[in-house]
PDB file of C-alpha atoms in Angstrom:
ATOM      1  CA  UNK Q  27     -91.889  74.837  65.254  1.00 83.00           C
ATOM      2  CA  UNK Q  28     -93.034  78.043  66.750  1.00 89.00           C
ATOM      3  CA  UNK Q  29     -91.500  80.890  67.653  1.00 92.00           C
ATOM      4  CA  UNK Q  30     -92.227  83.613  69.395  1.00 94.00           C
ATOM      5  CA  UNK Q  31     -90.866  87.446  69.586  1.00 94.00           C
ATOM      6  CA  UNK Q  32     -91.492  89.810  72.134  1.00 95.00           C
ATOM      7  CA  UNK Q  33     -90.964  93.594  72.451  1.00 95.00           C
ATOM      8  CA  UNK Q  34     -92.220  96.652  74.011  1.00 97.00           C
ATOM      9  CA  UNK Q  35     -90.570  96.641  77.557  1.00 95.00           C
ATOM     10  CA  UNK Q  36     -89.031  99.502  78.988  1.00 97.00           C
ATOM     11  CA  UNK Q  37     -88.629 101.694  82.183  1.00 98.00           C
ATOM     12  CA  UNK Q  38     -91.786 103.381  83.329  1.00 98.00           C
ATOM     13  CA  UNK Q  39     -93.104 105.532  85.980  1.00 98.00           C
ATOM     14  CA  UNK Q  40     -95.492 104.537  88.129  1.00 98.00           C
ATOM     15  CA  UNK Q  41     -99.387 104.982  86.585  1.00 98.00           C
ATOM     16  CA  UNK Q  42     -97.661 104.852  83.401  1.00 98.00           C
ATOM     17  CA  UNK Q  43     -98.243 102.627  80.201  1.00 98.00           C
ATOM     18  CA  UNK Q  44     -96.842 100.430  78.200  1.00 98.00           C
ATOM     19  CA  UNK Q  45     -97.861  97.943  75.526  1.00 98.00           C
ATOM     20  CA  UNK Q  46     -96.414  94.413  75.115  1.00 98.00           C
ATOM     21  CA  UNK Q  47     -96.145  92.579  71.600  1.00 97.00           C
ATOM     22  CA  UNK Q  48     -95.267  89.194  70.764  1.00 96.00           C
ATOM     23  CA  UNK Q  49     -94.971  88.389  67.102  1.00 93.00           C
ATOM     24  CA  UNK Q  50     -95.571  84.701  66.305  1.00 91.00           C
ATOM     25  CA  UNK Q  51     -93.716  82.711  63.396  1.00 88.00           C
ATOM     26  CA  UNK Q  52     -94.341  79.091  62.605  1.00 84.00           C
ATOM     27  CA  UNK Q  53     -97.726  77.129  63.270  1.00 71.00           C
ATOM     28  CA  UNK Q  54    -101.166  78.720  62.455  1.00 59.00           C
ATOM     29  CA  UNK Q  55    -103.007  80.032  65.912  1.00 58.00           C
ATOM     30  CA  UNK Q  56    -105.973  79.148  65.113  1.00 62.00           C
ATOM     31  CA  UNK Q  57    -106.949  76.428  68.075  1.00 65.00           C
ATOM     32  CA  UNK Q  58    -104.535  77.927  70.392  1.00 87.00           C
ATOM     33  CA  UNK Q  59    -104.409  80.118  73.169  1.00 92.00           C
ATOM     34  CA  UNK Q  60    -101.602  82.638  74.024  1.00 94.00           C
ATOM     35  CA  UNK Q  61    -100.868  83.798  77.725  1.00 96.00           C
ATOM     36  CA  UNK Q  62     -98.101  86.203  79.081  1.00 98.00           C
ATOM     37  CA  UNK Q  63     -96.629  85.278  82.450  1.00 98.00           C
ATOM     38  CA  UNK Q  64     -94.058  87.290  84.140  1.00 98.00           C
ATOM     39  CA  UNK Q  65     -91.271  86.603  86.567  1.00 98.00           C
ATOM     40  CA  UNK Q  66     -89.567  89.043  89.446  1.00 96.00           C
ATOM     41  CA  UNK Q  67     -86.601  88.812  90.708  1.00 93.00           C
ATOM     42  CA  UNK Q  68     -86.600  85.398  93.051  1.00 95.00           C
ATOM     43  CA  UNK Q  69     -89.904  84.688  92.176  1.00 96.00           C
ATOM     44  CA  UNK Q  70     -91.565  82.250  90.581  1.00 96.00           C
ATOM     45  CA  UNK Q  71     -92.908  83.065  86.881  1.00 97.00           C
ATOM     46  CA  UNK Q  72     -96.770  83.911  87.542  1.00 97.00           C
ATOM     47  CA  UNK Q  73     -99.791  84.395  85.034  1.00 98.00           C
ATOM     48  CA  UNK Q  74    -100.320  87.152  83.994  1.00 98.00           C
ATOM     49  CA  UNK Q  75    -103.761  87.153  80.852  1.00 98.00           C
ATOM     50  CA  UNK Q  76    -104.258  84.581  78.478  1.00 97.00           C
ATOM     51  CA  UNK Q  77    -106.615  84.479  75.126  1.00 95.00           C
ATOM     52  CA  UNK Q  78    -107.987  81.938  72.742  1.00 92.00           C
ATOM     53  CA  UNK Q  79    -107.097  82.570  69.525  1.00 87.00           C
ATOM     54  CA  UNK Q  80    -110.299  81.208  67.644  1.00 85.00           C
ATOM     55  CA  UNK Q  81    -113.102  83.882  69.339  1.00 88.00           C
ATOM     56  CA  UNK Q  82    -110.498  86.049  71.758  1.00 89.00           C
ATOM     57  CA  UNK Q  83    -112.029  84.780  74.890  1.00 94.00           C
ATOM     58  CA  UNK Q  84    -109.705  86.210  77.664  1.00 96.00           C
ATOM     59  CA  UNK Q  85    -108.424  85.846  81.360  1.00 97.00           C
ATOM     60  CA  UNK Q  86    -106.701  87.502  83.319  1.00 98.00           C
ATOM     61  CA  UNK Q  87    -104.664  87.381  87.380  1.00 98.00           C
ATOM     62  CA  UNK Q  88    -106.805  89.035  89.822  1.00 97.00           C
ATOM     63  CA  UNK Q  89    -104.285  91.734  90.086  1.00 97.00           C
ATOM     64  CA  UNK Q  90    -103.998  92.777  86.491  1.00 98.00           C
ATOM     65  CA  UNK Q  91    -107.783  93.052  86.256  1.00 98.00           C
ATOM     66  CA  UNK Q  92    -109.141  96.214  85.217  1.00 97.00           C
ATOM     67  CA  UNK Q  93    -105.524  97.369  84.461  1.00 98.00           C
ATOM     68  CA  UNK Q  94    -104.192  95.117  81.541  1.00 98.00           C
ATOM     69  CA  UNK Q  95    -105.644  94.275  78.337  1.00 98.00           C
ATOM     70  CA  UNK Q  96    -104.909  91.299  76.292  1.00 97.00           C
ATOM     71  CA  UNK Q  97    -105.761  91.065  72.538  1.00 96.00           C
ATOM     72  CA  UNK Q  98    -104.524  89.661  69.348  1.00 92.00           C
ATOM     73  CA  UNK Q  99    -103.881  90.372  65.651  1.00 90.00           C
ATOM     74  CA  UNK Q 100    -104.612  87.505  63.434  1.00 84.00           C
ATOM     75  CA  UNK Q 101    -103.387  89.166  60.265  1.00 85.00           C
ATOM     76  CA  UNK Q 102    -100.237  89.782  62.020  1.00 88.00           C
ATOM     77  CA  UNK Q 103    -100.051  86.957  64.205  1.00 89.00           C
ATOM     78  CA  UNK Q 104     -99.141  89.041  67.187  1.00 93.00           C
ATOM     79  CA  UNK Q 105    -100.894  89.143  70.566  1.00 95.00           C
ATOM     80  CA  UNK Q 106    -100.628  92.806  72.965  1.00 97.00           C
ATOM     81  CA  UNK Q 107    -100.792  93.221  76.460  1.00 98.00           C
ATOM     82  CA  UNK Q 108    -102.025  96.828  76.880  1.00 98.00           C
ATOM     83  CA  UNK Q 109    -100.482  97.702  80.250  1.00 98.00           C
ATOM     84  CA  UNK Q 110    -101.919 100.758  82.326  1.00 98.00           C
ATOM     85  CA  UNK Q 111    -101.489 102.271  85.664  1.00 98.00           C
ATOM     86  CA  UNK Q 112     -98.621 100.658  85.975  1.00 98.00           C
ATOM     87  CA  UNK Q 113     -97.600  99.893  89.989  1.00 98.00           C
ATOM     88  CA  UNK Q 114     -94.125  98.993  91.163  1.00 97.00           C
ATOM     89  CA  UNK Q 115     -94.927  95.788  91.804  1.00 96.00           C
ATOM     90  CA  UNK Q 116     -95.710  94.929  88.058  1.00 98.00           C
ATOM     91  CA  UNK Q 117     -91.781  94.900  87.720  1.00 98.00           C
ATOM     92  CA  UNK Q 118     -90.544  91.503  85.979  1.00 98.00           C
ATOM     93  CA  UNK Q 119     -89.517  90.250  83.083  1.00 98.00           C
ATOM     94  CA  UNK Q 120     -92.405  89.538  80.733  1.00 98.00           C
ATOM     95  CA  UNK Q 121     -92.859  86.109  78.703  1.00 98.00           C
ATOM     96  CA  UNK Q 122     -95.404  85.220  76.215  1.00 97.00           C
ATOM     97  CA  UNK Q 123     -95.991  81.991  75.576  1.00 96.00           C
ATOM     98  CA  UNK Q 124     -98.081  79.587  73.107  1.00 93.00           C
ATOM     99  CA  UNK Q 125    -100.619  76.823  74.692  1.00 93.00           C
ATOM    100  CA  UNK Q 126    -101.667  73.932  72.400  1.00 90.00           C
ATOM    101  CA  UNK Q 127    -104.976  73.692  74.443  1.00 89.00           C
ATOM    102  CA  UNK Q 128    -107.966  75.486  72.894  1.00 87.00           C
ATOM    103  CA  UNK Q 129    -108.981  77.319  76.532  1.00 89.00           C
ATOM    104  CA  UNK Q 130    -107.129  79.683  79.058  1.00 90.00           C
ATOM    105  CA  UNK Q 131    -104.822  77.852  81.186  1.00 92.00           C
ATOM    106  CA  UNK Q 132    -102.787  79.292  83.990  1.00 95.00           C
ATOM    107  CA  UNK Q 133    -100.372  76.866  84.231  1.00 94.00           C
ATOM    108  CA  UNK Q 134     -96.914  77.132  83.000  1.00 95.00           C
ATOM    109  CA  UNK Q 135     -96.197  73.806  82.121  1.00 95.00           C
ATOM    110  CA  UNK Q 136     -99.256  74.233  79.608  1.00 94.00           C
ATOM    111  CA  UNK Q 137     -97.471  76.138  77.449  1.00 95.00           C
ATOM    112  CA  UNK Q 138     -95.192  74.468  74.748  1.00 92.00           C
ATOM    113  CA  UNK Q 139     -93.340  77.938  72.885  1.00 94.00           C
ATOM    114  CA  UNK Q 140     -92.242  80.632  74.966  1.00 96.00           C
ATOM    115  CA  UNK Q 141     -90.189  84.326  73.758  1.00 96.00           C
ATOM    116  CA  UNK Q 142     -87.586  85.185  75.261  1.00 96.00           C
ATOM    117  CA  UNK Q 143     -88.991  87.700  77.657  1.00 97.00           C
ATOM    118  CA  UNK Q 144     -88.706  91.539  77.865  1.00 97.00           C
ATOM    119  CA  UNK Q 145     -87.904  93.708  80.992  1.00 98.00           C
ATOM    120  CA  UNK Q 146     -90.732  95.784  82.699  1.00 98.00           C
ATOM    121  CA  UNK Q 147     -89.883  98.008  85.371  1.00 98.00           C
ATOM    122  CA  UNK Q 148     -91.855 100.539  86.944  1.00 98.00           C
ATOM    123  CA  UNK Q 149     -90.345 103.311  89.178  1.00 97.00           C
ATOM    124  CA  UNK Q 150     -92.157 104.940  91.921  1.00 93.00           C
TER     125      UNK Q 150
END
């Protein structure tokens, strides 16, 4: 069993920051990849970054490019999403989320352990 912790959402103005965390308990990490998705308000929950655990190889949504960073902490067993210049439209709730495949997926159904989400929102 896995489970999974996330924290670090808030209220933020817009071109703000805010960082993401999602500890990990359970299972090792080490031939897994973690992703955050995140899902608005009657929308469908979208990918947001993804990395593989083993050499931090990462991917990200067109629209978070450039923007959002993704990285992990083995000793820690957490994975960050480094969020800057934050735009109303990031507004969701954030999930991270555990894949048992060894390579970035976008997929939701990919991903066997999700948190529990935090809220994001970004004022204008």
């Amino acid at each position: 069993q896995v489970q999974l912790v996330e924290s670090g959402g808030g209220l933020v103005q817009a071109g703000g920051s805010l960082r993401l965390s999602c500890a990990a308990s359970g299972r090792t990490f080490s031939s897994y990849a973690m992703g955050w998705f995140r899902q608005a308000p009657g929308k469908e929950r979208e990918f947001v970054a993804a990395i593989i655990w083993s050499d931090s190889t990462t991917y990200y949504t067109d629209s978070v490019k450039g923007r959002f960073t993704i990285s992990r902490d083995n000793a820690k067993n957490t994975v960050h999403l480094q969020m800057n210049s934050l735009k109303p439209e990031d507004t969701a709730v954030y999930y991270c989320a555990k894949s048992p495949y060894p390579y970035c997926t976008v997929v939701p159904v990919d991903y066997d352990y999700w948190g529990q989400g935090t809220q994001v929102t970004v004022s204008s």
